[in-house]
Coordinates of C-alpha atoms in Angstrom, one line a residue:
M25 CA 0.0 -0.3 -0.2
S26 CA 1.9 2.7 -1.3
G27 CA 1.4 6.5 1.6
S28 CA -1.8 7.9 -0.5
E29 CA -3.7 5.1 0.1
K30 CA -5.5 5.1 2.9
M31 CA -7.0 2.1 4.8
A32 CA -10.6 1.1 5.5
P33 CA -11.8 2.6 9.0
Y34 CA -11.9 -0.6 11.6
R35 CA -15.6 -2.3 11.8
P36 CA -16.7 -5.3 13.7
M37 CA -16.8 -8.3 11.8
K38 CA -21.0 -9.0 12.7
E39 CA -21.5 -5.6 11.6
F40 CA -20.3 -6.5 7.9
W41 CA -21.6 -10.0 7.9
D42 CA -25.1 -8.6 9.2
E43 CA -24.7 -6.2 6.0
R44 CA -23.1 -8.9 3.5
M45 CA -26.2 -11.3 4.5
R46 CA -29.0 -8.6 3.7
D47 CA -27.4 -8.9 -0.1
P48 CA -30.0 -11.6 -1.7
E49 CA -26.5 -12.5 -4.1
F50 CA -24.2 -13.1 -1.9
V51 CA -26.8 -15.2 0.2
A52 CA -27.1 -17.4 -2.7
A53 CA -24.0 -17.7 -3.1
M54 CA -23.1 -18.9 0.1
R55 CA -25.9 -21.8 -0.6
E56 CA -24.6 -22.7 -3.3
M57 CA -20.9 -22.8 -1.7
E58 CA -22.1 -24.7 1.1
P59 CA -20.9 -28.4 0.5
E60 CA -17.3 -26.4 -0.3
F61 CA -17.6 -25.4 3.1
Q62 CA -18.9 -28.2 5.1
A63 CA -15.8 -30.4 3.0
A64 CA -12.9 -27.5 4.7
R65 CA -14.5 -28.0 7.7
E66 CA -14.2 -31.7 7.3
V67 CA -10.6 -31.8 6.8
L68 CA -10.4 -29.3 9.5
R69 CA -11.8 -31.5 12.0
L70 CA -9.9 -34.8 11.2
R71 CA -7.1 -32.8 11.1
L72 CA -7.1 -31.4 14.6
A73 CA -8.3 -35.3 15.4
K74 CA -4.9 -36.1 14.3
G75 CA -3.1 -34.0 15.9
L76 CA -1.5 -32.3 12.5
T77 CA -0.5 -29.3 11.4
Q78 CA -1.0 -27.8 8.0
E79 CA 2.3 -28.6 7.1
E80 CA 1.5 -31.9 7.6
L81 CA -1.8 -32.8 6.2
A82 CA -0.1 -31.0 3.3
E83 CA 2.6 -33.3 2.9
R84 CA 1.2 -36.2 3.0
V85 CA -1.5 -35.6 0.6
G86 CA 1.1 -34.6 -1.7
T87 CA 1.0 -31.0 -2.2
Q88 CA 2.2 -27.5 -0.3
Q89 CA 0.6 -25.5 2.9
A90 CA -1.2 -22.5 1.1

């Protein structure tokens, strides 16, 4: 960010989220992506249950940690 650019003022996450959830297109996109969110939550749950770091999981599945 250059010196002339300013960051947006702080905004509580709940305020941001509540605003987005009033947008029908955003809500529709979230619903459409729910299977991907569920898969990501399950991967996280299993990784934590096995005590693996992100790096260890990435190595086991043959990729790099994002």
